Amino acid sequence: KIKIVHVEGLLLLLLLPAIVVSASPSRCPANANRPRLGIHSKLAPRVRQHEAMSADRQEREEEMEALSAIFGEDFSKVSDDSFEISLAVEGEQSIRFLCALPEFYPSQEPPLFELKADWLEPSQVNLLIEELEKLARESVGEVVVFKLTEFLRNEGAELIRSFLPSPREEASTRDQEEADEELASAMQSKLLNDFFDEQEDNRRSVHIQEEHVSS
């Protein structure tokens, strides 16, 4: 009888791991289709972000190389991700296009830029910047700097010409300025002549009075 108990206990100990394994949640049919999270799934977003950043960096480098080849001496590299381009837009006048490329350009962010043109009013420069910013936002996901410079040299130049007076207006303004200068000069001459005439009259009056007193 003791031996039988011992054998039954031994059998129970031998069967216990199988019972535990069969009752484990990971082996239950209810969990059979549940996805298992591992190290790879946790790192996947970081890997994708790193790949996107690497692709952006490569596109930025290639774009700057292309811009340098296109504009030659008018292109000046400031840093690895910033540069300046001098653009002739109206006769001998030019605009300095200063640009910086953010970390997530071109996939997620537009470029940052600034315009410098001392011959334009600040309000006119701001209007050009607004048009460029609109174009840059519409082009997120692709390199856009050359498109911006082409806008400045074409549509931007047309916009700038609308700021400036026409040749007829310039001639009219110039004629009016010359007429105003002539009028001012004539008035100044008249005032001086009147002053000297008054001084001469006073001198003569004093001289006559002196002669009358002496006589």
Short mmCIF file of C-alpha atoms in Angstrom, two decimals:
data_model
loop_
_atom_site.label_atom_id
_atom_site.label_comp_id
_atom_site.label_asym_id
_atom_site.label_seq_id
_atom_site.Cartn_x
_atom_site.Cartn_y
_atom_site.Cartn_z
CA LYS A 1 0.00 0.00 0.00
CA ILE A 2 2.81 2.37 0.78
CA LYS A 3 4.43 1.50 -2.53
CA ILE A 4 1.26 2.32 -4.44
CA VAL A 5 1.07 5.77 -2.83
CA HIS A 6 4.66 6.33 -3.67
CA VAL A 7 4.11 5.41 -7.30
CA GLU A 8 1.03 7.61 -7.53
CA GLY A 9 2.98 10.52 -6.08
CA LEU A 10 5.78 9.91 -8.51
CA LEU A 11 3.33 9.84 -11.42
CA LEU A 12 1.78 13.12 -10.19
CA LEU A 13 5.20 14.76 -10.06
CA LEU A 14 5.98 13.52 -13.56
CA LEU A 15 2.67 14.78 -14.94
CA LEU A 16 2.75 18.17 -13.13
CA PRO A 17 4.97 20.01 -15.75
CA ALA A 18 2.70 18.89 -18.58
CA ILE A 19 -0.35 20.12 -16.67
CA VAL A 20 1.27 23.52 -16.00
CA VAL A 21 2.39 23.89 -19.61
CA SER A 22 -1.04 23.02 -21.00
CA ALA A 23 -2.61 25.61 -18.67
CA SER A 24 -0.16 28.35 -19.62
CA PRO A 25 -1.93 31.43 -21.21
CA SER A 26 0.57 31.56 -24.05
CA ARG A 27 -0.52 28.08 -25.18
CA CYS A 28 -4.26 28.61 -24.78
CA PRO A 29 -6.31 28.76 -27.99
CA ALA A 30 -7.69 32.17 -26.92
CA ASN A 31 -4.20 33.67 -27.14
CA ALA A 32 -3.08 31.80 -30.22
CA ASN A 33 -3.74 34.71 -32.61
CA ARG A 34 -2.58 37.50 -30.30
CA PRO A 35 0.57 39.26 -31.69
CA ARG A 36 3.65 38.99 -29.53
CA LEU A 37 5.64 42.20 -28.99
CA GLY A 38 9.36 41.86 -29.19
CA ILE A 39 12.44 44.06 -29.38
CA HIS A 40 12.09 44.49 -33.14
CA SER A 41 8.57 45.95 -32.91
CA LYS A 42 9.69 48.42 -30.24
CA LEU A 43 12.65 49.60 -32.31
CA ALA A 44 10.78 49.78 -35.61
CA PRO A 45 9.55 53.41 -35.24
CA ARG A 46 13.06 54.57 -34.35
CA VAL A 47 14.51 52.71 -37.30
CA ARG A 48 11.98 54.27 -39.67
CA GLN A 49 12.66 57.75 -38.26
CA HIS A 50 16.40 57.27 -38.65
CA GLU A 51 15.94 56.10 -42.22
CA ALA A 52 13.75 59.15 -43.00
CA MET A 53 16.34 61.51 -41.49
CA SER A 54 19.10 59.86 -43.52
CA ALA A 55 17.05 60.21 -46.71
CA ASP A 56 16.34 63.87 -45.93
CA ARG A 57 20.03 64.53 -45.29
CA GLN A 58 21.00 62.97 -48.60
CA GLU A 59 18.38 64.99 -50.50
CA ARG A 60 19.56 68.22 -48.84
CA GLU A 61 23.17 67.54 -49.80
CA GLU A 62 22.24 66.70 -53.38
CA GLU A 63 20.06 69.81 -53.67
CA MET A 64 22.82 72.10 -52.42
CA GLU A 65 25.27 70.56 -54.89
CA ALA A 66 22.80 71.13 -57.73
CA LEU A 67 22.15 74.74 -56.68
CA SER A 68 25.91 75.41 -56.51
CA ALA A 69 26.31 74.06 -60.04
CA ILE A 70 23.37 76.09 -61.37
CA PHE A 71 24.16 79.48 -59.81
CA GLY A 72 27.96 79.27 -59.75
CA GLU A 73 29.51 82.37 -58.15
CA ASP A 74 26.07 83.64 -57.12
CA PHE A 75 25.80 80.68 -54.71
CA SER A 76 27.54 80.95 -51.33
CA LYS A 77 27.53 78.09 -48.82
CA VAL A 78 27.16 79.35 -45.24
CA SER A 79 27.05 75.98 -43.41
CA ASP A 80 26.17 72.35 -44.12
CA ASP A 81 22.47 73.23 -44.27
CA SER A 82 22.38 76.93 -45.13
CA PHE A 83 23.44 79.10 -48.06
CA GLU A 84 22.86 82.39 -49.90
CA ILE A 85 21.96 83.02 -53.54
CA SER A 86 22.15 86.39 -55.31
CA LEU A 87 19.30 86.68 -57.83
CA ALA A 88 19.05 89.35 -60.54
CA VAL A 89 15.34 90.16 -60.79
CA GLU A 90 14.95 93.68 -62.21
CA GLY A 91 17.59 95.13 -64.50
CA GLU A 92 20.76 95.54 -62.50
CA GLN A 93 18.90 95.13 -59.21
CA SER A 94 19.27 91.89 -57.26
CA ILE A 95 17.76 90.13 -54.25
CA ARG A 96 19.78 88.17 -51.71
CA PHE A 97 18.01 84.87 -50.98
CA LEU A 98 19.20 83.45 -47.62
CA CYS A 99 18.02 79.89 -46.96
CA ALA A 100 18.34 77.27 -44.19
CA LEU A 101 17.21 73.65 -44.54
CA PRO A 102 15.67 72.13 -41.36
CA GLU A 103 16.40 68.61 -40.13
CA PHE A 104 13.17 67.15 -41.56
CA TYR A 105 13.32 68.97 -44.91
CA PRO A 106 12.08 68.04 -47.43
CA SER A 107 9.93 65.16 -46.14
CA GLN A 108 8.04 67.04 -43.39
CA GLU A 109 9.18 70.68 -43.21
CA PRO A 110 9.55 73.56 -45.69
CA PRO A 111 12.82 75.48 -45.94
CA LEU A 112 13.43 78.64 -43.92
CA PHE A 113 14.46 81.73 -45.85
CA GLU A 114 14.95 85.49 -45.76
CA LEU A 115 15.10 88.14 -48.50
CA LYS A 116 17.34 91.20 -48.50
CA ALA A 117 16.81 94.02 -51.01
CA ASP A 118 17.63 97.55 -49.86
CA TRP A 119 16.01 99.03 -52.97
CA LEU A 120 12.57 97.67 -51.98
CA GLU A 121 10.30 98.83 -49.19
CA PRO A 122 9.95 96.43 -46.20
CA SER A 123 6.26 95.97 -47.02
CA GLN A 124 7.17 94.93 -50.58
CA VAL A 125 9.76 92.41 -49.31
CA ASN A 126 7.17 90.98 -46.89
CA LEU A 127 4.71 90.51 -49.75
CA LEU A 128 7.30 88.50 -51.70
CA ILE A 129 8.05 86.39 -48.62
CA GLU A 130 4.35 85.61 -48.15
CA GLU A 131 4.11 84.32 -51.72
CA LEU A 132 7.24 82.19 -51.27
CA GLU A 133 6.03 80.74 -47.97
CA LYS A 134 2.74 79.73 -49.58
CA LEU A 135 4.60 77.96 -52.40
CA ALA A 136 6.96 76.25 -49.93
CA ARG A 137 4.10 74.92 -47.78
CA GLU A 138 2.35 73.52 -50.85
CA SER A 139 5.55 71.67 -51.83
CA VAL A 140 6.34 69.87 -48.55
CA GLY A 141 7.65 66.41 -49.42
CA GLU A 142 9.85 67.52 -52.31
CA VAL A 143 12.93 69.70 -52.75
CA VAL A 144 11.68 73.18 -53.53
CA VAL A 145 14.51 75.73 -53.32
CA PHE A 146 15.08 75.97 -57.08
CA LYS A 147 11.32 76.40 -57.56
CA LEU A 148 11.42 79.32 -55.11
CA THR A 149 14.28 81.01 -56.95
CA GLU A 150 12.47 80.56 -60.28
CA PHE A 151 9.39 82.18 -58.75
CA LEU A 152 11.46 85.17 -57.66
CA ARG A 153 13.04 85.55 -61.09
CA ASN A 154 9.70 85.30 -62.94
CA GLU A 155 6.46 85.90 -61.04
CA GLY A 156 8.38 87.77 -58.36
CA ALA A 157 9.94 90.06 -60.94
CA GLU A 158 6.49 90.83 -62.34
CA LEU A 159 5.29 91.61 -58.83
CA ILE A 160 8.28 93.86 -58.23
CA ARG A 161 7.63 95.75 -61.47
CA SER A 162 4.13 96.46 -60.19
CA PHE A 163 5.76 98.12 -57.15
CA LEU A 164 7.95 100.38 -59.27
CA PRO A 165 6.70 103.44 -61.23
CA SER A 166 6.43 103.17 -65.02
CA PRO A 167 8.83 105.18 -67.26
CA ARG A 168 6.04 107.68 -67.96
CA GLU A 169 5.37 108.07 -64.26
CA GLU A 170 9.09 108.47 -63.62
CA ALA A 171 9.35 111.17 -66.34
CA SER A 172 6.29 112.94 -64.97
CA THR A 173 7.66 112.79 -61.45
CA ARG A 174 11.04 114.01 -62.63
CA ASP A 175 9.47 116.92 -64.55
CA GLN A 176 7.39 117.84 -61.54
CA GLU A 177 10.44 117.76 -59.29
CA GLU A 178 12.37 119.99 -61.73
CA ALA A 179 9.44 122.41 -61.92
CA ASP A 180 9.22 122.51 -58.13
CA GLU A 181 12.95 123.20 -57.89
CA GLU A 182 12.72 126.01 -60.46
CA LEU A 183 9.77 127.54 -58.62
CA ALA A 184 11.56 127.34 -55.29
CA SER A 185 14.68 128.91 -56.82
CA ALA A 186 12.64 131.72 -58.39
CA MET A 187 10.86 132.43 -55.11
CA GLN A 188 14.16 132.48 -53.26
CA SER A 189 15.64 134.91 -55.82
CA LYS A 190 12.60 137.18 -55.52
CA LEU A 191 12.82 137.18 -51.75
CA LEU A 192 16.50 138.07 -51.92
CA ASN A 193 15.87 140.83 -54.46
CA ASP A 194 13.05 142.25 -52.35
CA PHE A 195 15.29 142.18 -49.30
CA PHE A 196 18.14 144.00 -51.07
CA ASP A 197 15.71 146.54 -52.59
CA GLU A 198 14.29 147.22 -49.15
CA GLN A 199 17.78 147.66 -47.74
CA GLU A 200 18.65 150.05 -50.56
CA ASP A 201 15.47 152.05 -50.00
CA ASN A 202 16.23 152.32 -46.29
CA ARG A 203 19.78 153.44 -47.02
CA ARG A 204 18.55 156.14 -49.40
CA SER A 205 15.92 157.30 -46.95
CA VAL A 206 18.52 157.66 -44.20
CA HIS A 207 20.84 159.51 -46.59
CA ILE A 208 18.09 161.98 -47.58
CA GLN A 209 17.23 162.61 -43.95
CA GLU A 210 20.87 163.26 -43.13
CA GLU A 211 21.14 165.75 -45.99
CA HIS A 212 17.97 167.50 -44.86
CA VAL A 213 19.25 167.83 -41.31
CA SER A 214 22.63 169.16 -42.45
CA SER A 215 21.02 171.77 -44.66
#
